[in-house]
Each structure stands twice: as structure tokens, then as C-alpha cells.
Amino acid sequence: MSPAMSSRGKKVSVPDNLYTVILAVALCAVLATAGYVAFQCLTQYGAIFKIQ
Amino acid sequence: MSTLTKVLIVLLTIASIFLCGIVVTYVASADNYKEKYDSLFSRYQTAQDRKEDAEAQLNALKTRTDEEKLKLNGEISQRTQEVAALKANLTKIEIERDTALRKEGNWASITKDLTATNDNQRQLLENALDGQKKLNAELIKERRQLDDTTAALLEKGAIIAQLEGKLRSLIEDSTTLQNTLDKYLRQYGKAFVQPSPVTRVREAARVAPLVADIDLKGSLIAVNLKDLLAEISIGAADGVKEGMRFHTTRESAFVCDVVILEVEPEKAVGWIELLQEQPQNQPRAGDAVSTNL
């Protein structure tokens, strides 16, 4: 979204970086969740993907 | 960027965050199955060990129980034998008890009879004691009379002794007068004749003097059966006199009698009497002779 478009009187929209940030936040949440699950698996079972 | 893309981005983000929250919540609240497994496994091992220990104890207990059973069976058989022996003893003791009771009854009757006999004897004894008391009283009375009689007898004895002295002096006087009279009558060829009383004087009975055994013992020296004469080993030195009768014996059996005819100092000869007909009872040298049997 460039400033030229807002100057022609089109309606106000959220810049695209915001969605990038939102995607980044979502990715971080997913990564943090994956890491937490891996940590719990490692601490409880001693391995991440196999059962001893 | 299109609106749809934006909407999708927002929805994707919201869904991701929601899904991540659910996952985190689930993982955080999920059970630790490994820990539970380890705990259960350790408990299983412990239970297994306990089971083995219990089985070992059970086997030991069974073995001990079997041994105790065998031992108790032996003791039961022994006790059974003892019970049988005790029953036999009980039977024997019951028989002895019955016998003792029977004896007790017999002894009770005997005791009763003895008590009655004792009462009778006691009555007889009391009667005898009464009689003895009476006899003692009579004896005392008789003894007093005897004392009186003895005193009178002594007095009479003294009188008799005095009279005997007088009689002796009279006899001496009479003898003197008799001699004098004989002397005078002999000069004239006459003699004095003792006057005899017309009526016979009866004398009082007198007590005979005491007689003692001579008790001479000897043996036959020689025997003459043809002339019925025998010679004995004792003579006048031993006190043998003519007319004595010796009894001849052999082993405490009577053989004959020997009446002494002639006496010498160391031997004597006598006449055989009461000779027996059997040849084995004929007198022979060595037979014992004695004045008393």
C-alpha cells in the first residue's frame, strides 16, 4: 500500500507489514509450541519421536 | 495483497494461536506415563519378589507342615498305644479294686465278729477279775489264818522240844535202871523181858523222809547169759551197794535190769532180770547201766 493510493481517496487499509508481523507471531507461537512439546517429550520419555 | 489473503492470514494466525494454546494446555496437563510405568514396574518387581518370597515361605511351611504331620502321626500312634496300655491298666486296677472291696467286706465281717468276741472276752475278763478279787480277799484271810497257825505250831514245837528233852532224860534214867536191873538179874540167871501192852498203841501217821535219786551210771563189762550174771564198771568206791537195781539200756532202748549181788571197790556183780527174748535185745558188754532212767 503506497501513500499514493491513500491520497486518491480510497478507504484506509492496514499496511501489509502488519500481516507479516501477524504471520511472524503465528509462526513464533507454533515454533514455541513445538519446542515446548519437544521439551516435554524429552524430559518425560527421554526421546522425542520414539518410545524406549 | 488481497483481502482474502489478509483474512486468511488473520484466521490462520488465530487458529494457530488457538491450536498452540490447546496443545500447550494438553501437554502441560498430560500424565507422565513413563513415570507411571516405572512406578508400576517397580511395584510389579516388588510384588514379584514378594510372590517368590511367599512361595518360598509356602514351600518351607509345607515341608515343615509335612514333617510336623509325620511327627504328630508318630506321636498319635504312640499316644494310641499308651491309651491302650492305660486302658489295660485301668481294667486291671478295676479288677483289683473289686477284689479289694470284696476283701474289705470280708474283713468288715471278720472285724465285726472279732468285736463281738472281744466284748465277750472283756466280759469274761471282768468276771475273772471280780473272781480274782474275791480269791485275793480269801487268800489274805487264809494267810492270816496260816500265820496264826504257824505261830501256834511254833509254840507247840517249842513245847514238843521241851517234852523231848524230858523224854530223853527219862530214857537215860530208864536205861540206867535197866542196866542196873540186868546186872542184878544176871547174877540169878534171869533176864528182863520188855513188857508188851495188852492193847496196841496206835501211832499217828508221820511224813516220810525226802527221797533223792542216787543217779549212778556205768557200763556192762562182762555178761554171762548162761548163769544170768553180769559185771558192771562201777563198785563200792562209786557208792554201789548190794541190792541196788541198775537198768541196762542200749541207744535209749531198755535191755534188762541188774540187781547187785556182790560189790568190789572198782566193780560189782549182779543178777540179770527182765531179760527179753529177742536175740538183738540180749545184754552185751558195753551197754549202759544206770540207777535212774
Short mmCIF file of N, CA, C and O in Angstrom, two decimals, chain A residues 1 13-16 19-20 22-23 25-27 29-33 36-37 40-41 43-46 52, chain B residues 1 5-7 9-10 12-14 16-17 19-21 23-25 27-35:
data_model
loop_
_atom_site.label_atom_id
_atom_site.label_comp_id
_atom_site.label_asym_id
_atom_site.label_seq_id
_atom_site.Cartn_x
_atom_site.Cartn_y
_atom_site.Cartn_z
N MET A 1 0.82 -1.18 0.00
CA MET A 1 0.00 0.00 0.00
C MET A 1 0.86 1.24 0.00
O MET A 1 1.57 1.50 0.95
N SER A 13 -6.55 1.29 4.74
CA SER A 13 -6.28 -0.14 4.94
C SER A 13 -5.00 -0.29 5.74
O SER A 13 -4.15 0.61 5.79
N VAL A 14 -4.91 -1.43 6.30
CA VAL A 14 -3.75 -1.76 7.18
C VAL A 14 -2.58 -2.08 6.28
O VAL A 14 -2.74 -2.74 5.24
N PRO A 15 -1.44 -1.58 6.64
CA PRO A 15 -0.28 -1.90 5.81
C PRO A 15 0.02 -3.39 5.80
O PRO A 15 -0.36 -4.14 6.69
N ASP A 16 0.69 -3.81 4.77
CA ASP A 16 1.00 -5.25 4.63
C ASP A 16 1.98 -5.75 5.66
O ASP A 16 1.99 -6.94 6.01
N TYR A 19 0.44 -7.66 8.54
CA TYR A 19 0.12 -9.07 8.34
C TYR A 19 1.36 -9.94 8.39
O TYR A 19 1.32 -11.07 8.84
N THR A 20 2.44 -9.35 7.94
CA THR A 20 3.71 -10.08 8.07
C THR A 20 4.03 -10.31 9.53
O THR A 20 4.43 -11.40 9.95
N ILE A 22 1.86 -10.34 11.89
CA ILE A 22 0.91 -11.34 12.44
C ILE A 22 1.35 -12.75 12.08
O ILE A 22 1.32 -13.67 12.91
N LEU A 23 1.77 -12.94 10.82
CA LEU A 23 2.26 -14.27 10.43
C LEU A 23 3.47 -14.68 11.25
O LEU A 23 3.62 -15.83 11.66
N VAL A 25 4.15 -13.66 14.22
CA VAL A 25 3.70 -14.03 15.58
C VAL A 25 3.12 -15.46 15.59
O VAL A 25 3.39 -16.27 16.47
N ALA A 26 2.29 -15.73 14.56
CA ALA A 26 1.73 -17.09 14.49
C ALA A 26 2.82 -18.15 14.37
O ALA A 26 2.77 -19.20 15.01
N LEU A 27 3.83 -17.82 13.49
CA LEU A 27 4.93 -18.79 13.36
C LEU A 27 5.67 -18.99 14.67
O LEU A 27 6.00 -20.11 15.05
N ALA A 29 4.48 -18.58 17.64
CA ALA A 29 3.65 -19.37 18.56
C ALA A 29 3.72 -20.85 18.23
O ALA A 29 3.85 -21.71 19.13
N VAL A 30 3.65 -21.13 16.90
CA VAL A 30 3.74 -22.56 16.53
C VAL A 30 5.09 -23.15 16.90
O VAL A 30 5.19 -24.26 17.44
N LEU A 31 6.16 -22.39 16.62
CA LEU A 31 7.50 -22.89 16.96
C LEU A 31 7.64 -23.09 18.48
O LEU A 31 8.22 -24.07 18.96
N ALA A 32 7.13 -22.07 19.22
CA ALA A 32 7.24 -22.20 20.68
C ALA A 32 6.46 -23.41 21.19
O ALA A 32 6.92 -24.17 22.07
N THR A 33 5.31 -23.61 20.57
CA THR A 33 4.53 -24.79 20.98
C THR A 33 5.26 -26.08 20.64
O THR A 33 5.34 -27.01 21.45
N TYR A 36 8.08 -26.51 23.01
CA TYR A 36 7.62 -26.92 24.36
C TYR A 36 7.23 -28.39 24.38
O TYR A 36 7.57 -29.14 25.31
N VAL A 37 6.53 -28.80 23.29
CA VAL A 37 6.14 -30.23 23.22
C VAL A 37 7.37 -31.12 23.15
O VAL A 37 7.45 -32.16 23.81
N GLN A 40 8.95 -31.31 26.56
CA GLN A 40 8.19 -32.19 27.47
C GLN A 40 8.42 -33.66 27.13
O GLN A 40 8.60 -34.51 28.01
N CYS A 41 8.45 -33.94 25.80
CA CYS A 41 8.71 -35.34 25.40
C CYS A 41 10.10 -35.78 25.84
O CYS A 41 10.29 -36.91 26.32
N THR A 43 11.90 -34.58 28.31
CA THR A 43 12.04 -34.73 29.77
C THR A 43 11.25 -35.95 30.31
O THR A 43 11.69 -36.63 31.24
N GLN A 44 10.09 -36.22 29.71
CA GLN A 44 9.27 -37.30 30.26
C GLN A 44 9.65 -38.68 29.72
O GLN A 44 9.63 -39.67 30.45
N TYR A 45 9.99 -38.77 28.43
CA TYR A 45 10.25 -40.09 27.84
C TYR A 45 11.69 -40.30 27.45
O TYR A 45 12.05 -41.39 27.01
N GLY A 46 12.51 -39.19 27.49
CA GLY A 46 13.90 -39.36 27.14
C GLY A 46 14.16 -39.32 25.64
O GLY A 46 15.30 -39.47 25.23
N GLN A 52 11.03 -45.63 24.22
CA GLN A 52 12.04 -46.62 24.63
C GLN A 52 11.39 -47.77 25.39
O GLN A 52 10.46 -47.57 26.14
N MET B 1 -1.91 -7.00 -1.77
CA MET B 1 -2.40 -8.23 -1.12
C MET B 1 -3.91 -8.17 -1.06
O MET B 1 -4.49 -7.12 -0.73
N THR B 5 -6.58 -12.82 1.18
CA THR B 5 -5.29 -13.25 1.77
C THR B 5 -5.14 -12.72 3.19
O THR B 5 -4.72 -13.41 4.10
N LYS B 6 -5.54 -11.51 3.34
CA LYS B 6 -5.43 -10.92 4.68
C LYS B 6 -6.33 -11.64 5.67
O LYS B 6 -5.93 -11.94 6.79
N VAL B 7 -7.55 -11.86 5.16
CA VAL B 7 -8.46 -12.59 6.08
C VAL B 7 -7.89 -13.96 6.44
O VAL B 7 -7.92 -14.39 7.58
N ILE B 9 -4.80 -14.81 6.44
CA ILE B 9 -3.65 -14.64 7.35
C ILE B 9 -4.15 -14.49 8.79
O ILE B 9 -3.65 -15.11 9.72
N VAL B 10 -5.16 -13.64 8.94
CA VAL B 10 -5.66 -13.40 10.30
C VAL B 10 -6.26 -14.69 10.87
O VAL B 10 -6.01 -15.07 12.01
N LEU B 12 -5.61 -17.70 9.91
CA LEU B 12 -4.53 -18.67 10.19
C LEU B 12 -3.82 -18.36 11.49
O LEU B 12 -3.53 -19.25 12.28
N THR B 13 -3.58 -17.10 11.71
CA THR B 13 -2.88 -16.72 12.94
C THR B 13 -3.72 -17.07 14.18
O THR B 13 -3.23 -17.64 15.16
N ILE B 14 -5.02 -16.71 14.09
CA ILE B 14 -5.90 -17.01 15.24
C ILE B 14 -5.98 -18.50 15.48
O ILE B 14 -5.88 -19.00 16.62
N SER B 16 -3.81 -20.73 14.61
CA SER B 16 -2.52 -21.25 15.10
C SER B 16 -2.37 -21.00 16.61
O SER B 16 -1.99 -21.87 17.39
N ILE B 17 -2.71 -19.76 16.97
CA ILE B 17 -2.58 -19.42 18.40
C ILE B 17 -3.54 -20.28 19.24
O ILE B 17 -3.16 -20.82 20.29
N LEU B 19 -4.78 -23.20 18.40
CA LEU B 19 -4.31 -24.59 18.42
C LEU B 19 -3.08 -24.75 19.30
O LEU B 19 -2.97 -25.72 20.05
N CYS B 20 -2.19 -23.76 19.24
CA CYS B 20 -0.99 -23.84 20.11
C CYS B 20 -1.39 -23.80 21.58
O CYS B 20 -0.83 -24.52 22.42
N GLY B 21 -2.38 -22.98 21.90
CA GLY B 21 -2.83 -22.94 23.31
C GLY B 21 -3.41 -24.25 23.75
O GLY B 21 -3.15 -24.75 24.87
N VAL B 23 -2.69 -27.18 22.46
CA VAL B 23 -1.61 -28.17 22.57
C VAL B 23 -0.82 -27.98 23.84
O VAL B 23 -0.49 -28.93 24.56
N VAL B 24 -0.50 -26.68 24.11
CA VAL B 24 0.29 -26.43 25.34
C VAL B 24 -0.49 -26.86 26.58
O VAL B 24 0.05 -27.48 27.50
N THR B 25 -1.78 -26.50 26.55
CA THR B 25 -2.61 -26.88 27.71
C THR B 25 -2.65 -28.41 27.88
O THR B 25 -2.51 -28.96 28.99
N VAL B 27 -0.47 -30.68 26.68
CA VAL B 27 0.83 -31.25 27.05
C VAL B 27 1.14 -30.96 28.51
O VAL B 27 1.68 -31.79 29.23
N ALA B 28 0.79 -29.75 28.95
CA ALA B 28 1.08 -29.41 30.34
C ALA B 28 0.27 -30.24 31.32
O ALA B 28 0.74 -30.56 32.42
N SER B 29 -0.98 -30.52 30.88
CA SER B 29 -1.81 -31.30 31.82
C SER B 29 -1.80 -32.80 31.55
O SER B 29 -2.50 -33.56 32.24
N ALA B 30 -1.00 -33.23 30.56
CA ALA B 30 -0.99 -34.67 30.24
C ALA B 30 -0.25 -35.46 31.32
O ALA B 30 0.65 -34.94 32.00
N ASP B 31 -0.65 -36.70 31.51
CA ASP B 31 0.02 -37.57 32.52
C ASP B 31 1.38 -38.02 32.02
O ASP B 31 1.57 -38.22 30.82
N ASN B 32 2.32 -38.21 32.99
CA ASN B 32 3.64 -38.74 32.66
C ASN B 32 3.56 -40.27 32.71
O ASN B 32 3.75 -40.93 33.74
N TYR B 33 3.28 -40.84 31.54
CA TYR B 33 3.08 -42.31 31.51
C TYR B 33 4.36 -43.09 31.75
O TYR B 33 4.33 -44.20 32.29
N LYS B 34 5.49 -42.52 31.38
CA LYS B 34 6.75 -43.22 31.66
C LYS B 34 7.01 -43.35 33.15
O LYS B 34 7.38 -44.41 33.66
N GLU B 35 6.71 -42.19 33.80
CA GLU B 35 6.91 -42.26 35.27
C GLU B 35 5.94 -43.26 35.91
O GLU B 35 6.32 -44.06 36.77
#
